[in-house]
mmCIF file of C-alpha atoms and ligand atoms in Angstrom:
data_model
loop_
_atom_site.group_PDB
_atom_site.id
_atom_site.type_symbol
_atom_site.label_atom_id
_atom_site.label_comp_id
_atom_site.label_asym_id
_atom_site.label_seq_id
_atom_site.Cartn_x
_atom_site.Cartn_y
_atom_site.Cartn_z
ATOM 1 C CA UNK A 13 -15.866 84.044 122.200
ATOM 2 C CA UNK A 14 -13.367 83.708 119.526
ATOM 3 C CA UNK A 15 -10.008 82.345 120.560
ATOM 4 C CA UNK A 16 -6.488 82.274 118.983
ATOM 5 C CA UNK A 17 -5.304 78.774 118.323
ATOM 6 C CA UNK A 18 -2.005 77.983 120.649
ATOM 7 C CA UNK A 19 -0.316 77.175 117.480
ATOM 8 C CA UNK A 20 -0.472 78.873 114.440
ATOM 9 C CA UNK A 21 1.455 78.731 110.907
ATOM 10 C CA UNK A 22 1.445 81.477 108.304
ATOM 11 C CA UNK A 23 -0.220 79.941 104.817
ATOM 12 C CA UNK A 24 3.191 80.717 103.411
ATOM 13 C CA UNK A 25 5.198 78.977 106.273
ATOM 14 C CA UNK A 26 2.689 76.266 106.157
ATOM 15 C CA UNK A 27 3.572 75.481 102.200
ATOM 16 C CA UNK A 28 7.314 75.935 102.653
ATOM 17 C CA UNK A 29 7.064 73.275 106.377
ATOM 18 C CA UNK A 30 5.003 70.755 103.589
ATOM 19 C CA UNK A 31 8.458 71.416 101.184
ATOM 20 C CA UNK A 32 10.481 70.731 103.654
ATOM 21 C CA UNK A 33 8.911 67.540 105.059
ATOM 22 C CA UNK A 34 9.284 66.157 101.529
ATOM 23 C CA UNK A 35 12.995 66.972 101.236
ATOM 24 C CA UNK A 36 13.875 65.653 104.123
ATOM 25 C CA UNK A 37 11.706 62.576 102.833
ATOM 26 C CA UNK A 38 9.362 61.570 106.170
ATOM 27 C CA UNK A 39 7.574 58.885 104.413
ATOM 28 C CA UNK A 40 11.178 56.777 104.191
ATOM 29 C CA UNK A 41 12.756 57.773 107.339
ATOM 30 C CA UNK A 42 11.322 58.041 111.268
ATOM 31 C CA UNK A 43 10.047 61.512 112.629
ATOM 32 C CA UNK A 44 10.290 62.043 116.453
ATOM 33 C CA UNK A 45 8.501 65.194 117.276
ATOM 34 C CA UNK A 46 9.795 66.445 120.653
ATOM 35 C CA UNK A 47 7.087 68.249 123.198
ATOM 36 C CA UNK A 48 6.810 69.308 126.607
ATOM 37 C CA UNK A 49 3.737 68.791 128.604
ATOM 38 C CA UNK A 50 2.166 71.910 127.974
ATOM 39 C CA UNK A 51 2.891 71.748 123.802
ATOM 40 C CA UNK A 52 1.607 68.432 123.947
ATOM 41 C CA UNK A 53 -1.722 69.158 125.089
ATOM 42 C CA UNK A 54 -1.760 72.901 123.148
ATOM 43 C CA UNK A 55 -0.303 72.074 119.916
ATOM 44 C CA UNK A 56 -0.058 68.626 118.815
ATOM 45 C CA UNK A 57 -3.776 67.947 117.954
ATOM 46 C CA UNK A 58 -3.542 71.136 115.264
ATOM 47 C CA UNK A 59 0.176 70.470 114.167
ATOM 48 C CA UNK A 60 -0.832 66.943 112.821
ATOM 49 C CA UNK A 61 -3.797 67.978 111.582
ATOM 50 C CA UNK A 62 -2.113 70.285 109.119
ATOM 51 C CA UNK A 63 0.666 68.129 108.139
ATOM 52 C CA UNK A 64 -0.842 64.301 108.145
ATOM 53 C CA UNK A 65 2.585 63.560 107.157
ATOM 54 C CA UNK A 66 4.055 63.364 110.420
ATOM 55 C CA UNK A 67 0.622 61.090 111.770
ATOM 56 C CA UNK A 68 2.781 58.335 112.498
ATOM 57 C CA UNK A 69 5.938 60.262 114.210
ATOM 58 C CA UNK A 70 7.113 59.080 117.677
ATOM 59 C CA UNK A 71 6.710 61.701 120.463
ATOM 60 C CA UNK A 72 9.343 62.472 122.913
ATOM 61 C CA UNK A 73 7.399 64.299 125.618
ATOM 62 C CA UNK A 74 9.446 65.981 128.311
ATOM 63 C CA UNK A 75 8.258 68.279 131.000
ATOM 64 C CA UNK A 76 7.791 72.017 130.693
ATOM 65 C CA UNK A 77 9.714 74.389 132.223
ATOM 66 C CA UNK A 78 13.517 75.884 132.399
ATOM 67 C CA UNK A 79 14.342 73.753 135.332
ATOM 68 C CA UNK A 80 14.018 71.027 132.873
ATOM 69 C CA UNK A 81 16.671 72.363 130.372
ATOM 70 C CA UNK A 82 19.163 70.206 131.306
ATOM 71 C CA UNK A 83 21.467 67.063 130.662
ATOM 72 C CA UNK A 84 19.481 64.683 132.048
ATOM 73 C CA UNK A 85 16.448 66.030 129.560
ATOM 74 C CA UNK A 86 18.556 65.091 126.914
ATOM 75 C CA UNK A 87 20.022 61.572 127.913
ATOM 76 C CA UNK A 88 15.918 60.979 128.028
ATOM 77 C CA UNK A 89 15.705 62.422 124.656
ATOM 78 C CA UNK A 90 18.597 59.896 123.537
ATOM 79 C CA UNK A 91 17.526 57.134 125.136
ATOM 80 C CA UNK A 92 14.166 57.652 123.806
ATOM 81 C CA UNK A 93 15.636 57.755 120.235
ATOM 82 C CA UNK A 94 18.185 54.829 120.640
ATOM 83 C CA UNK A 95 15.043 52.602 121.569
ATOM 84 C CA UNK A 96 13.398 53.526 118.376
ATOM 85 C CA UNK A 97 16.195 52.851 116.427
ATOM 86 C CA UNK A 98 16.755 56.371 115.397
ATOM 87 C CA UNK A 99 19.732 56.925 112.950
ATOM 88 C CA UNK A 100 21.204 60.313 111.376
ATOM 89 C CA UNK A 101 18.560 60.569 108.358
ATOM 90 C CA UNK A 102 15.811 60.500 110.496
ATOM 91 C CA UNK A 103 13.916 64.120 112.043
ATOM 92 C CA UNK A 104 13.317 65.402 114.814
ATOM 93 C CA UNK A 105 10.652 68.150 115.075
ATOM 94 C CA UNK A 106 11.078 70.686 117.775
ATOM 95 C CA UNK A 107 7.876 71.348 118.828
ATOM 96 C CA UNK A 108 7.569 74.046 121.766
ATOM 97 C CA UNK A 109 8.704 77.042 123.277
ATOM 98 C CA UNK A 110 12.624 78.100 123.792
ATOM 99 C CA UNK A 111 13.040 75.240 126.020
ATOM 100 C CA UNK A 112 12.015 73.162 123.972
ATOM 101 C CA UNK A 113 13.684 74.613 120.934
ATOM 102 C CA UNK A 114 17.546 75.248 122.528
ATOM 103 C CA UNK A 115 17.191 71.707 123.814
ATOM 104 C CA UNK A 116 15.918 69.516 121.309
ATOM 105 C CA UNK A 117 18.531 71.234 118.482
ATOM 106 C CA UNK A 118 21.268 70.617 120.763
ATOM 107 C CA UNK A 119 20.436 66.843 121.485
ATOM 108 C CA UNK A 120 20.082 66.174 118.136
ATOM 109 C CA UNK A 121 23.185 68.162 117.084
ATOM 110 C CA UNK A 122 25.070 65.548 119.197
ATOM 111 C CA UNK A 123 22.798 62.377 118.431
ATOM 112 C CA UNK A 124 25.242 59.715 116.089
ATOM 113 C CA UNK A 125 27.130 62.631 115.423
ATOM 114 C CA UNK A 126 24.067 64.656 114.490
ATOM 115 C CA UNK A 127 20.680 63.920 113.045
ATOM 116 C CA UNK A 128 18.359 66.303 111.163
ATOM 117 C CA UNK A 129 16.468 68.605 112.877
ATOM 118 C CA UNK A 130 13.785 71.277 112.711
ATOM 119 C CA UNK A 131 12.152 73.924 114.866
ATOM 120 C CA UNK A 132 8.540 74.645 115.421
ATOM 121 C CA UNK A 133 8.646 77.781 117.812
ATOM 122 C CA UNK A 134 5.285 77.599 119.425
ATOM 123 C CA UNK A 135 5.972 80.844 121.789
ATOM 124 C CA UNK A 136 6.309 84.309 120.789
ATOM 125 C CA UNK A 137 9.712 84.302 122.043
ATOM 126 C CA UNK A 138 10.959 81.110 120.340
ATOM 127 C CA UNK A 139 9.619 82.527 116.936
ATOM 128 C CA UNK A 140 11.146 85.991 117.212
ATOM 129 C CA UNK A 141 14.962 84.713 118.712
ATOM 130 C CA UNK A 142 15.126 81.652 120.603
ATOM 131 C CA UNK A 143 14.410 79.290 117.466
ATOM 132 C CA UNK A 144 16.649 81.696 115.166
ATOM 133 C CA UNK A 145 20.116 81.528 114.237
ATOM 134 C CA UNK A 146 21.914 78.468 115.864
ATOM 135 C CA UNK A 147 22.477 79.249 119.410
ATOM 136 C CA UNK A 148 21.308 75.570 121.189
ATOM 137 C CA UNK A 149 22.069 73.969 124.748
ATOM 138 C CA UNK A 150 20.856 73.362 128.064
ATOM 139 C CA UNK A 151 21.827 74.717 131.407
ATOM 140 C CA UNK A 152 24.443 73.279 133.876
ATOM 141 C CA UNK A 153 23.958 72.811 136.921
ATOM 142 C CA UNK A 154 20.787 75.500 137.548
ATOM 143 C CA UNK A 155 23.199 77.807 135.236
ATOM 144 C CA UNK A 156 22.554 79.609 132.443
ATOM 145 C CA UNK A 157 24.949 81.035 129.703
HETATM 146 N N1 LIG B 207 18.936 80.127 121.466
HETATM 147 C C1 LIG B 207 18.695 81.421 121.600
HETATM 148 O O1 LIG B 207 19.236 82.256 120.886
HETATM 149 C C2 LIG B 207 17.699 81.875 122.639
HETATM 150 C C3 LIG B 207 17.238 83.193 122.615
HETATM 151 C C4 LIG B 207 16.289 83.564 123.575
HETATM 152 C C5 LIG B 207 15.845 82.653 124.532
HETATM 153 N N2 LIG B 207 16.328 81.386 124.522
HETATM 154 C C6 LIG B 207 15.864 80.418 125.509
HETATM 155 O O2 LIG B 207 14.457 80.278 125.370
HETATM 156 C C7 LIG B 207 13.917 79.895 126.642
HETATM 157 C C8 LIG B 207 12.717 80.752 126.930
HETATM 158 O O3 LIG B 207 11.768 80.567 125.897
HETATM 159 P P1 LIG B 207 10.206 80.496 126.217
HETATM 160 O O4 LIG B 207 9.798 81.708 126.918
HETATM 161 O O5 LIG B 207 9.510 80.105 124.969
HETATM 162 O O6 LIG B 207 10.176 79.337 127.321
HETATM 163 P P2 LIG B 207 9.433 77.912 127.373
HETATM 164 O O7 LIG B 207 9.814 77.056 126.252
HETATM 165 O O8 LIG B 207 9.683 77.392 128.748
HETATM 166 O O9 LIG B 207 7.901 78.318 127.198
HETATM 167 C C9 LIG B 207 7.247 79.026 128.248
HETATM 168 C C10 LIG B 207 6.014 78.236 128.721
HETATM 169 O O10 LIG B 207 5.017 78.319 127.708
HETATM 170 C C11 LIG B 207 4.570 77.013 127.370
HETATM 171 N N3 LIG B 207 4.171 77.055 125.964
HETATM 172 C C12 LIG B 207 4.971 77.197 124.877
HETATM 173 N N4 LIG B 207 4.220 77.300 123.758
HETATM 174 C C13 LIG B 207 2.931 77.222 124.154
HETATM 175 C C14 LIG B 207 1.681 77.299 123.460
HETATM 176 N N5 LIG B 207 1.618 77.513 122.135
HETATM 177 N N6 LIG B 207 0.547 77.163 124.185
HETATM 178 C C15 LIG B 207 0.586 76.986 125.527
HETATM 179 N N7 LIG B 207 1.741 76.927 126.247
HETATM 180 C C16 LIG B 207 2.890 77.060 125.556
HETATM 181 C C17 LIG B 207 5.717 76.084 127.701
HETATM 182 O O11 LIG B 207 5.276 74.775 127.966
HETATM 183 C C18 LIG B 207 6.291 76.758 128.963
HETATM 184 O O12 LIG B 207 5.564 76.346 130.093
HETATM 185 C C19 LIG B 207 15.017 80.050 127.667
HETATM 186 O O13 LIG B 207 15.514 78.785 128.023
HETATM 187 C C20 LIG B 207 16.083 80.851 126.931
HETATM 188 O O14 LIG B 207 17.392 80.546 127.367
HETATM 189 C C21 LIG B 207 17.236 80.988 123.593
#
């Protein structure tokens, strides 16, 4: 039986991501690629497979799920960059759903004043609106919006 791969890049998208990566110059400065549990084990195996670039990024793994959109998410996120020495010019890929994607733009938004970041949506959702068009954060206190 023929499956879909959980994480997929368009040939085009795929060429433009490899552009990108070499603009933002990964082979000088640290990449952090941010998961949760679930990406982790679904995506990461293909993701550095097609861009052997990123084979020596740090991962930030958090765990999946919207309870897990929060503040305390994020000072793990820091804290997990601070250790590595992560400064402004270094990336952090966003590698996941919305969760993933809200949360890991907004933490780095923040980080030292703000560090680059990217987005790789790996749900529908995330690639159709969540990862699209600036809109980042976590929830407060179990609230959203
Ligand atoms: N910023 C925006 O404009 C915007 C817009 C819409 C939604 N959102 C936010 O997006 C979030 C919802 O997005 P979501 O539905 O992607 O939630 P999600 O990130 O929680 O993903 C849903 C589940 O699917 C798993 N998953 C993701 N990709 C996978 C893959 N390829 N293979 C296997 N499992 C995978 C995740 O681990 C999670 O358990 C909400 O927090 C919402 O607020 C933001």
């Amino acid at each position: 039986m023929n499956t879909l791969p959980s994480y997929l890049f368009a040939p085009t998208g795929k060429d433009k991501f490899k552009e990108y990566l070499q603009k933002v110059d990964v082979s000088k400065n640290k990449t952090f690629i941010l998961m949760d549990t679930n990406t982790k084990k679904q995506c990461l195996d293909k993701f550095v497979t097609d861009f052997p670039e990123l084979q020596n990024a740090d991962y930030i793994v958090v765990r999946n799920g919207e309870q897990f959109k929060t503040i305390e998410s994020c000072q793990l996120i820091w804290k997990n960059l601070t250790d590595n020495y992560a400064d402004r010019s270094d990336l952090l890929v966003n590698l996941g759903g919305g969760v993933i994607t809200d949360m890991g733009s907004f933490a780095a938004s923040v980080f030292k004043r703000g560090m680059q970041f990217c987005n790789v949506p790996t749900s529908l959702l995330a690639m159709i609106d969540a990862a699209i068009g600036g809109k980042t954060g976590v929830d407060f206190m179990g609230l959203k919006k």
